[in-house]
Short mmCIF file of C-alpha atoms and ligand atoms in Angstrom, two decimals:
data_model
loop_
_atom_site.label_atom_id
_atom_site.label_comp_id
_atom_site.label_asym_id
_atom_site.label_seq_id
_atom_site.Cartn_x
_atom_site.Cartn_y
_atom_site.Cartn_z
CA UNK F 1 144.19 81.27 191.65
CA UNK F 2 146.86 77.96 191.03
CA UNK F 3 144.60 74.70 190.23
CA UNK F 4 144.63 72.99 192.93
CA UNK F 5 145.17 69.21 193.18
CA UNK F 6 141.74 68.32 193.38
CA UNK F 7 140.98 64.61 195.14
CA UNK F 8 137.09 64.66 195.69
CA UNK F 9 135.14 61.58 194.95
CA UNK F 10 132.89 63.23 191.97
CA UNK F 11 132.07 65.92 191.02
CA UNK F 12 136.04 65.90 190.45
CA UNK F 13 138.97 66.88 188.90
CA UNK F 14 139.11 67.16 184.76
CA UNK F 15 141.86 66.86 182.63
CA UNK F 16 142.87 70.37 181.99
CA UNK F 17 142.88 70.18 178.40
CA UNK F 18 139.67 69.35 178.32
CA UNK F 19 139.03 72.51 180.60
CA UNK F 20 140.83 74.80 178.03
CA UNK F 21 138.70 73.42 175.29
CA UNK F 22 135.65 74.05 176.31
CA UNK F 23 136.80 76.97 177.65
CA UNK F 24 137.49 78.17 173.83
CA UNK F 25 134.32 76.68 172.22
CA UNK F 26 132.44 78.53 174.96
CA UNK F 27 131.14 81.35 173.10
CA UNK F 28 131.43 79.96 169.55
CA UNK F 29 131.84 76.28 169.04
CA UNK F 30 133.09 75.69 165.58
CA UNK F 31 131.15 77.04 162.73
CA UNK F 32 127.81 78.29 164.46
CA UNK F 33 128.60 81.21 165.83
CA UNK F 34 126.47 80.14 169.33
CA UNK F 35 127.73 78.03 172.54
CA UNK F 36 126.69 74.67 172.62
CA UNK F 37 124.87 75.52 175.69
CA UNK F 38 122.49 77.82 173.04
CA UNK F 39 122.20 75.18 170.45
CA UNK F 40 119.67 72.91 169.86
CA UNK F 41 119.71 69.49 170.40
CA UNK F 42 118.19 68.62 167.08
CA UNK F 43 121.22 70.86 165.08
CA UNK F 44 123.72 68.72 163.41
CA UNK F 45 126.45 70.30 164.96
CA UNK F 46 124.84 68.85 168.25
CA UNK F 47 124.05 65.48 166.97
CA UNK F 48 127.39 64.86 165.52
CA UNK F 49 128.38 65.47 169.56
CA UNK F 50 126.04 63.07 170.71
CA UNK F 51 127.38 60.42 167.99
CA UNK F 52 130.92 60.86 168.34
CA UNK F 53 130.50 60.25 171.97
CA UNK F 54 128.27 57.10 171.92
CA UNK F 55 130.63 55.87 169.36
CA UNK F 56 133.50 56.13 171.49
CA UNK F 57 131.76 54.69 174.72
CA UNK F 58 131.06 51.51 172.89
CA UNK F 59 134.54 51.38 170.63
CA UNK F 60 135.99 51.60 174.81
CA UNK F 61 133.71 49.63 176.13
CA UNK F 62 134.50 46.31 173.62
CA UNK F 63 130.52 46.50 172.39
CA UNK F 64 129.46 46.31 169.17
CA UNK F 65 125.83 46.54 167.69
CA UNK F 66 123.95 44.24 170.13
CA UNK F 67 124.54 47.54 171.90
CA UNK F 68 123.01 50.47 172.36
CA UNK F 69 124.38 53.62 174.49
CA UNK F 70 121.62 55.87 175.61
CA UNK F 71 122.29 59.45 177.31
CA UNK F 72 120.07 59.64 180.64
CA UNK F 73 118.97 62.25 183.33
CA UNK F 74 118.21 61.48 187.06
CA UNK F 75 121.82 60.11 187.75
CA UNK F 76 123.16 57.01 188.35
CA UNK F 77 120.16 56.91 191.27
CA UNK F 78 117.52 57.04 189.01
CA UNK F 79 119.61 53.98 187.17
CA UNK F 80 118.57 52.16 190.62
CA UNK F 81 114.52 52.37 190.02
CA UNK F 82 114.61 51.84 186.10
CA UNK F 83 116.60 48.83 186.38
CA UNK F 84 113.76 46.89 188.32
CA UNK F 85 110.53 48.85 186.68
CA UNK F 86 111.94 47.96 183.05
CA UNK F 87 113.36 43.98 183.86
CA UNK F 88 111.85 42.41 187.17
CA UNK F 89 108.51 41.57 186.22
CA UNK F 90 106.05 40.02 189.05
CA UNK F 91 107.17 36.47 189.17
CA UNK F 92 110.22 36.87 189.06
CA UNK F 93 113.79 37.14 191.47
CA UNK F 94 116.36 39.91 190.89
CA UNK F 95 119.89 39.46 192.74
CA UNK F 96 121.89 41.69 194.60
CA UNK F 97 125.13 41.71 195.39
CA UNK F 98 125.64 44.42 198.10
CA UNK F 99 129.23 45.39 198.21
CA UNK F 100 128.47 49.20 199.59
CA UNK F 101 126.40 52.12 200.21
CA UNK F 102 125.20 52.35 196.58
CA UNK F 103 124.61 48.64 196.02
CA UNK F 104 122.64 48.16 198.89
CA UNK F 105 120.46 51.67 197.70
CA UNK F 106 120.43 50.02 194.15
CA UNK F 107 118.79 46.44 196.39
CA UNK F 108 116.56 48.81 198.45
CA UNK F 109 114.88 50.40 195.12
CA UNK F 110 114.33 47.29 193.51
CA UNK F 111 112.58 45.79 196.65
CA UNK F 112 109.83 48.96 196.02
CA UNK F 113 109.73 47.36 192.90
CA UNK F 114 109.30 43.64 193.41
CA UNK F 115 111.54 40.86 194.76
CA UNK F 116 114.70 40.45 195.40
CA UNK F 117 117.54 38.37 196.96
CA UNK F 118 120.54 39.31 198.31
CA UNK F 119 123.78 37.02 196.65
CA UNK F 120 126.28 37.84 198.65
CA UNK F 121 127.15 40.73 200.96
CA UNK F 122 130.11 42.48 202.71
CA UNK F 123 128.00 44.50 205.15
CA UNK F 124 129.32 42.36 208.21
CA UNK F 125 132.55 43.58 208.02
CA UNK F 126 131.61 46.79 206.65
CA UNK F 127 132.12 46.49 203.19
CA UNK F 128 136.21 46.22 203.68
CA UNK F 129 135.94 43.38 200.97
CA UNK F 130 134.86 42.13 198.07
CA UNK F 131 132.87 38.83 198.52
CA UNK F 132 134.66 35.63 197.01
CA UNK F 133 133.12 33.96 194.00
CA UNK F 134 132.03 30.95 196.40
CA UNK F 135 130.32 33.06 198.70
CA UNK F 136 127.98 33.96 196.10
CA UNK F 137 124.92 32.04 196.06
CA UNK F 138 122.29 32.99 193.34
CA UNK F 139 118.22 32.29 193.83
CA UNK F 140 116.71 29.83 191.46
CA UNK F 141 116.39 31.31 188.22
CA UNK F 142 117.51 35.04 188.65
CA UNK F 143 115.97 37.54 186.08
CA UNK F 144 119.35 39.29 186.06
CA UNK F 145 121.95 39.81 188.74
CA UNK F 146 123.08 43.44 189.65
CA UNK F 147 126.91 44.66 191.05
CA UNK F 148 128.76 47.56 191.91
CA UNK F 149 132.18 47.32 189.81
CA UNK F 150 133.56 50.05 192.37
CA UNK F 151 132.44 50.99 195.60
CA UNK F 152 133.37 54.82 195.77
CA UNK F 153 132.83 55.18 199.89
CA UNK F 154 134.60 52.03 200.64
CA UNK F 155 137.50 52.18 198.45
CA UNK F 156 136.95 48.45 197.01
CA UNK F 157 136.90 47.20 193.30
CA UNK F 158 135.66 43.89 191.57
CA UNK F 159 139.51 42.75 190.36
CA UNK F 160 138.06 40.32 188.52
CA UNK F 161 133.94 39.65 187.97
CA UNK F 162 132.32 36.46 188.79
CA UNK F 163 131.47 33.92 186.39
CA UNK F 164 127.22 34.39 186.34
CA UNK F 165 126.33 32.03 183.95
CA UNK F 166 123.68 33.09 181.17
CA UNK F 167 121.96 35.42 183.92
CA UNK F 168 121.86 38.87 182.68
CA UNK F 169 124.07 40.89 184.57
CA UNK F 170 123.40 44.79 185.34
CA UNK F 171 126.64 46.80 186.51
CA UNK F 172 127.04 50.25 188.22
CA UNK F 173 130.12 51.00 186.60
CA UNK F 174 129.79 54.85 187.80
CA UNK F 175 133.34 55.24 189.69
CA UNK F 176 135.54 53.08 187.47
CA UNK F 177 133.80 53.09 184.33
CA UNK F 178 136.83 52.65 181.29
CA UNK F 179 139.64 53.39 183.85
CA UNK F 180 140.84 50.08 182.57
CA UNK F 181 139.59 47.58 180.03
CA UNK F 182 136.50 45.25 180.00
CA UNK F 183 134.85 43.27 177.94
CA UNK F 184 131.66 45.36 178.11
CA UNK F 185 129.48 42.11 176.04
CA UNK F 186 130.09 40.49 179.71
CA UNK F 187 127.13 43.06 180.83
CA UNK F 188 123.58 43.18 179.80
CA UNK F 189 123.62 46.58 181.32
CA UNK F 190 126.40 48.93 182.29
CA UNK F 191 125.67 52.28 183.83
CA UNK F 192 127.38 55.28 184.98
CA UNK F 193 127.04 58.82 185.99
CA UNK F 194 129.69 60.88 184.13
CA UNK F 195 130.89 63.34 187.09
CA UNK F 196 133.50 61.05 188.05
CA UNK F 197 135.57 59.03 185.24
CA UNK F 198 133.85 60.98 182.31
CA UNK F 199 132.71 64.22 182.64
CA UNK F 200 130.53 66.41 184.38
CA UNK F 201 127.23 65.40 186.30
CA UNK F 202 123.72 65.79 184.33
CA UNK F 203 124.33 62.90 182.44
CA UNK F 204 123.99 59.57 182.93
CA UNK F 205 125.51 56.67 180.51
CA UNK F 206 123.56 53.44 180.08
CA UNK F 207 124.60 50.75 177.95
CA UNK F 208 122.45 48.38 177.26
CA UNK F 209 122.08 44.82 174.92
CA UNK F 210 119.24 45.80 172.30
CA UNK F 211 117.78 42.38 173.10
CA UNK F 212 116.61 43.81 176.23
CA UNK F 213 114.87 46.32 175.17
CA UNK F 214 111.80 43.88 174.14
CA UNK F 215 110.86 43.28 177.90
CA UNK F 216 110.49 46.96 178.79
CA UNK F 217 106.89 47.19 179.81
CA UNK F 218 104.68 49.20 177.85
CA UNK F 219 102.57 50.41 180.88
CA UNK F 220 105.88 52.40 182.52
CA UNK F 221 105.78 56.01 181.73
CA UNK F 222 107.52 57.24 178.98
CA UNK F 223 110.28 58.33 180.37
CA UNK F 224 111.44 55.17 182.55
CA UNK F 225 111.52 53.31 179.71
CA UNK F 226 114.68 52.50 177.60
CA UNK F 227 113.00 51.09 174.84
CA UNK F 228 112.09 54.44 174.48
CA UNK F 229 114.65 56.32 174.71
CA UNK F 230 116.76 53.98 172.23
CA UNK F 231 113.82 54.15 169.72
CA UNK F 232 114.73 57.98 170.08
CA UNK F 233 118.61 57.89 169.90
CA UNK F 234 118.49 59.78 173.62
CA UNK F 235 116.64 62.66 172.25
CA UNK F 236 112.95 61.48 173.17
CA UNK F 237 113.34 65.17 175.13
CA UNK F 238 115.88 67.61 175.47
CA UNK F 239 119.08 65.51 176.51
CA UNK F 240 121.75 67.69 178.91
CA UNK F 241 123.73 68.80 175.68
CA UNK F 242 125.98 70.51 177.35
CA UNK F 243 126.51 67.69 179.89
CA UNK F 244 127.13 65.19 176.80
CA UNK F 245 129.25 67.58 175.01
CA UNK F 246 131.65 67.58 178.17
CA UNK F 247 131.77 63.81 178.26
CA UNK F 248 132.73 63.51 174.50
CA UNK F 249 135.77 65.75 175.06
CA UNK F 250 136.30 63.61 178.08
CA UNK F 251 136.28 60.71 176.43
CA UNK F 252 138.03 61.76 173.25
CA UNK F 253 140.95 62.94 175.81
CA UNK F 254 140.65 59.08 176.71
CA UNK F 255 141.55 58.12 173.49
CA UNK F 256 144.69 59.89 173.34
CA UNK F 257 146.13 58.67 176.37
CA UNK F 258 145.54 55.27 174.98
CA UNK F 259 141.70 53.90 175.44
CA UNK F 260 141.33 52.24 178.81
CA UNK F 261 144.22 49.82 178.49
CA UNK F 262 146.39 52.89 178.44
CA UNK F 263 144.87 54.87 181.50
CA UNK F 264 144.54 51.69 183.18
CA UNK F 265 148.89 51.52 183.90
CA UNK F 266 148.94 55.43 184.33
CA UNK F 267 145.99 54.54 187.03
CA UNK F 268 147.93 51.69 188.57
CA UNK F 269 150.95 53.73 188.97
CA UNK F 270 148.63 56.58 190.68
CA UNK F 271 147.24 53.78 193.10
CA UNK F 272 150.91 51.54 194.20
CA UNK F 273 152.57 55.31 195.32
CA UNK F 274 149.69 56.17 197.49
CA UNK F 275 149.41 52.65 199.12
CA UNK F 276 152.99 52.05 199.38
CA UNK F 277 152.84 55.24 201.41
CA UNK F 278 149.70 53.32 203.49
CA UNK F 279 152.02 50.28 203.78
CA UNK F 280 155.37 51.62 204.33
CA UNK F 281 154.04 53.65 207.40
CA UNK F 282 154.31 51.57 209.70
CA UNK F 283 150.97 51.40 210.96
CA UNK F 284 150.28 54.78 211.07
CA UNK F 285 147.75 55.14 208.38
CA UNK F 286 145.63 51.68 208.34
CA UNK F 287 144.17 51.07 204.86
CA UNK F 288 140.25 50.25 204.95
CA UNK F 289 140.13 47.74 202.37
CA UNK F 290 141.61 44.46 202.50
CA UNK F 291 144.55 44.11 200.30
CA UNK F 292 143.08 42.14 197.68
CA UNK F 293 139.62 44.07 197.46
CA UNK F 294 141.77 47.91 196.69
CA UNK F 295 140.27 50.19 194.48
CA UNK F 296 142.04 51.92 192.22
CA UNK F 297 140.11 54.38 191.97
CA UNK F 298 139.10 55.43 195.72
CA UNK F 299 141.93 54.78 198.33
CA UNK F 300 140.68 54.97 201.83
CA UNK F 301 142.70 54.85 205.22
CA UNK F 302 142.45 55.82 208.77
CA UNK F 303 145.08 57.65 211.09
CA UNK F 304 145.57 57.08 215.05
CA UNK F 305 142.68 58.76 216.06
CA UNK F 306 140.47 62.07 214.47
CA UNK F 307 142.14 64.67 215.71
CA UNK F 308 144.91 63.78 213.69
CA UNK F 309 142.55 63.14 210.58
CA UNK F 310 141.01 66.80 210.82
CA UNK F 311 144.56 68.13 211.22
CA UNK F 312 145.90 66.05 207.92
CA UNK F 313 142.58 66.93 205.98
CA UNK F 314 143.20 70.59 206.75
CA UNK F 315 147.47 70.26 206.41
CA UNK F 316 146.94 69.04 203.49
CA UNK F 317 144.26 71.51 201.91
CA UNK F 318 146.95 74.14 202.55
CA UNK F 319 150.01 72.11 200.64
CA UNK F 320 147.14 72.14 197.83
CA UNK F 321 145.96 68.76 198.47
CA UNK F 322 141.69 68.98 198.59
CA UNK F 323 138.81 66.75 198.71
CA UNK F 324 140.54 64.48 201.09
CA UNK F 325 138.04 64.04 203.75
CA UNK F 326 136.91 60.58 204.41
CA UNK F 327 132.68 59.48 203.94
CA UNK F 328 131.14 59.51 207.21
CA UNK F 329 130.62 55.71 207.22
CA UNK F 330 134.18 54.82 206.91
CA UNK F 331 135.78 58.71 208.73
CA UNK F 332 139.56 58.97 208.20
CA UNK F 333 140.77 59.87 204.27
CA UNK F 334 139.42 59.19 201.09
CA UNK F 335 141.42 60.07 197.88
CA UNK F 336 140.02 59.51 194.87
CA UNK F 337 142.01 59.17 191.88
CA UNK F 338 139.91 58.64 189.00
CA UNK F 339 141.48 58.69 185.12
CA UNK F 340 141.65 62.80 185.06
CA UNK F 341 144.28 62.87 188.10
CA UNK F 342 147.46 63.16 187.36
CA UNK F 343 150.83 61.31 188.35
CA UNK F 344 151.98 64.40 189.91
CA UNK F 345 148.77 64.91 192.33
CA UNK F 346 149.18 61.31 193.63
CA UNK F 347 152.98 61.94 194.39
CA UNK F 348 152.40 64.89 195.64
CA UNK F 349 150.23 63.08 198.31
CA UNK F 350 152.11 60.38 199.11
CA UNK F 351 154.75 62.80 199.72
CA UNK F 352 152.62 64.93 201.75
CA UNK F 353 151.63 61.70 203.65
CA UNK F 354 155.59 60.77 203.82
CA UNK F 355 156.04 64.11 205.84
CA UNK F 356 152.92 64.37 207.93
CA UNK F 357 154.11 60.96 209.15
CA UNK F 358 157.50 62.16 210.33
CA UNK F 359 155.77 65.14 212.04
CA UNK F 360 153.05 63.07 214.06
CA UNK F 361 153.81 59.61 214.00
N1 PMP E 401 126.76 54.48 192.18
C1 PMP E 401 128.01 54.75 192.61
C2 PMP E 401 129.00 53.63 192.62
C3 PMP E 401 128.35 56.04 193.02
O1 PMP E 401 129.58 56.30 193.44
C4 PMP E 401 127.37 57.05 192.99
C5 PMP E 401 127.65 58.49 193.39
N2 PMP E 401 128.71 58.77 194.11
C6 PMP E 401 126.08 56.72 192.56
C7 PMP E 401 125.82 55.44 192.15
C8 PMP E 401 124.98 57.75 192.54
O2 PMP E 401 125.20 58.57 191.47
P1 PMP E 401 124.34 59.87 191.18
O3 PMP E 401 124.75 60.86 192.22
O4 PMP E 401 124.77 60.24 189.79
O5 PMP E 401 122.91 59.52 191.26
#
């Protein structure tokens, strides 16, 4: 069967080369005669892997060796709990800013933990925006503030992050993670689950300021504890090699289509055709985001009424067009068009949307 053009929010698509290389190394990877999925994680073939990949996440990221990046299980979820267990110790405030589903789970962990204020939130107006800088108002004293660079449901994006003074500041960078450049030494903490901008799923990245690491209670169990599993290089047990292996050829694909700063115009390009097609229609498909809160990454929109969405979800399955359908929280469309989709898919759908339009508008 024809690849199709693949638009769901993550798992999702790959760059095909990256497909066709694993693909080859499969049965053999280079020189051992075994699949990586045989090998063990303390082989040097296998730790060169896990280097060349935590190499390249910091070289992208703009971090240098304040920094450590760790390879994680449990998902970007789990990311939610460990945050507060490792750095909100009784006494102290953590601060939230809830800009979407996954913030506000990130704020509900941490309040199992201890406490917690909320900065700023967007829930009123269901999360169509990101808050202003002025509408953020910080406790006394935060022990570290947490954000969501990109909120993958709503289709919004941080444009540009708020200035947080000396507060440590812990991001969930799982749906834009280096799909353009950041200053990475901004963060204390940067996380991300691989399956959308970087891989597959079974692996979670965490990059985290070695500074940190002092604070991570010694009472935690082993395994919630990144001081641990930095004292360890990852491999305190068996990491997801496999899971790893995919994200280094992920991220060495990166590289060659120009780091972050290069994906970031190929991504911006990918965005502006499937708005303009939003904005050009007349009304007909109603963006959910506010203009100036647009994700690059997630583009979400409505149609006059459901029937019409079900029709254009399943129209546009059969032009090749899948993954469309919107979260149940917002309904309507969702396309998500993280570094791995090409220019072609997101003209392909604007054209499809182009058409539809003319059709049932
Ligand atoms: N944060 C964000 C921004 C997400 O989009 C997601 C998953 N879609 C998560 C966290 C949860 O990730 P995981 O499924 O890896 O736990």
């Amino acid at each position: 069967m024809e690849r199709v053009y693949n638009f769901n929010p993550g798992p999702s698509t790959l760059p095909l080369e990256v497909l066709e290389q694993a693909q080859r190394e499969l049965l053999s990877y280079p020189g051992t005669g075994m699949s990586i999925l045989e090998m063990s994680h303390r082989s040097k073939p296998y730790e060169a892997i896990h280097q060349e990949a935590e190499a390249a996440i910091k070289e992208m990221l703009g971090l240098d060796d304040a920094y450590r990046v760790l390879f994680l299980q449990g998902g970007a979820s789990s990311q939610f709990s460990m945050i507060p267990m490792n750095f909100l110790p009784e006494g102290r405030t953590a601060d939230y800013l809830v800009t979407g589903s996954f913030a506000e789970k990130a704020w509900q962990e941490a309040q199992l933990i201890g406490k917690t204020h909320v900065a700023a939130s967007t829930k009123d107006c269901n999360f169509r925006r990101i808050p202003a800088a002025a509408e953020i108002r910080l406790s006394d004293n935060p022990v570290y503030v947490h954000l969501t660079s990109n909120n993958t449901i709503y289709g919004t994006q941080w444009r540009e992050f708020p200035d947080l003074g000396d507060v440590p500041v812990m991001i969930d960078m799982s749906s834009d993670i280096l799909s353009y450049p950041v200053d990475g030494k901004r963060f204390a903490l940067i996380y991300a689950g691989a399956q959308k901008n970087l891989g597959v799923a079974g692996v979670t990245i965490v990059a985290i300021r070695q500074d940190l690491l002092a604070a991570c209670p010694q009472q935690l169990p082993t395994m919630l504890r990144y001081d641990i599993h930095a004292k360890n290089d990852s491999l305190y047990n068996t990491p997801p090699g496999f899971s790893v292996y995919l994200a280094n050829l992920s991220l060495q694909w990166l590289k060659r289509q120009g780091g972050p700063a290069g994906i970031e115009q190929h991504n911006r390009e990918k965005a502006a055709m499937i708005y303009a097609a939003i904005d050009g229609s007349g009304g007909f498909y109603r963006g959910h985001a506010e203009k100036d809160s647009r994700s690059l990454m997630n583009i979400t929109f409505r149609l006059p009424g459901e029937e019409l969405e079900e029709r254009f979800v399943k129209e546009a399955a059969n032009a090749g067009l899948v993954g469309l359908k919107g979260h149940r929280s917002v309904g309507g469309i969702r396309a998500s068009v993280y570094n791995a989709m090409s220019q072609d898919g997101c003209r392909a759908l604007a054209e499809f949307m182009l058409a539809f339009q003319q059709k049932n508008g």
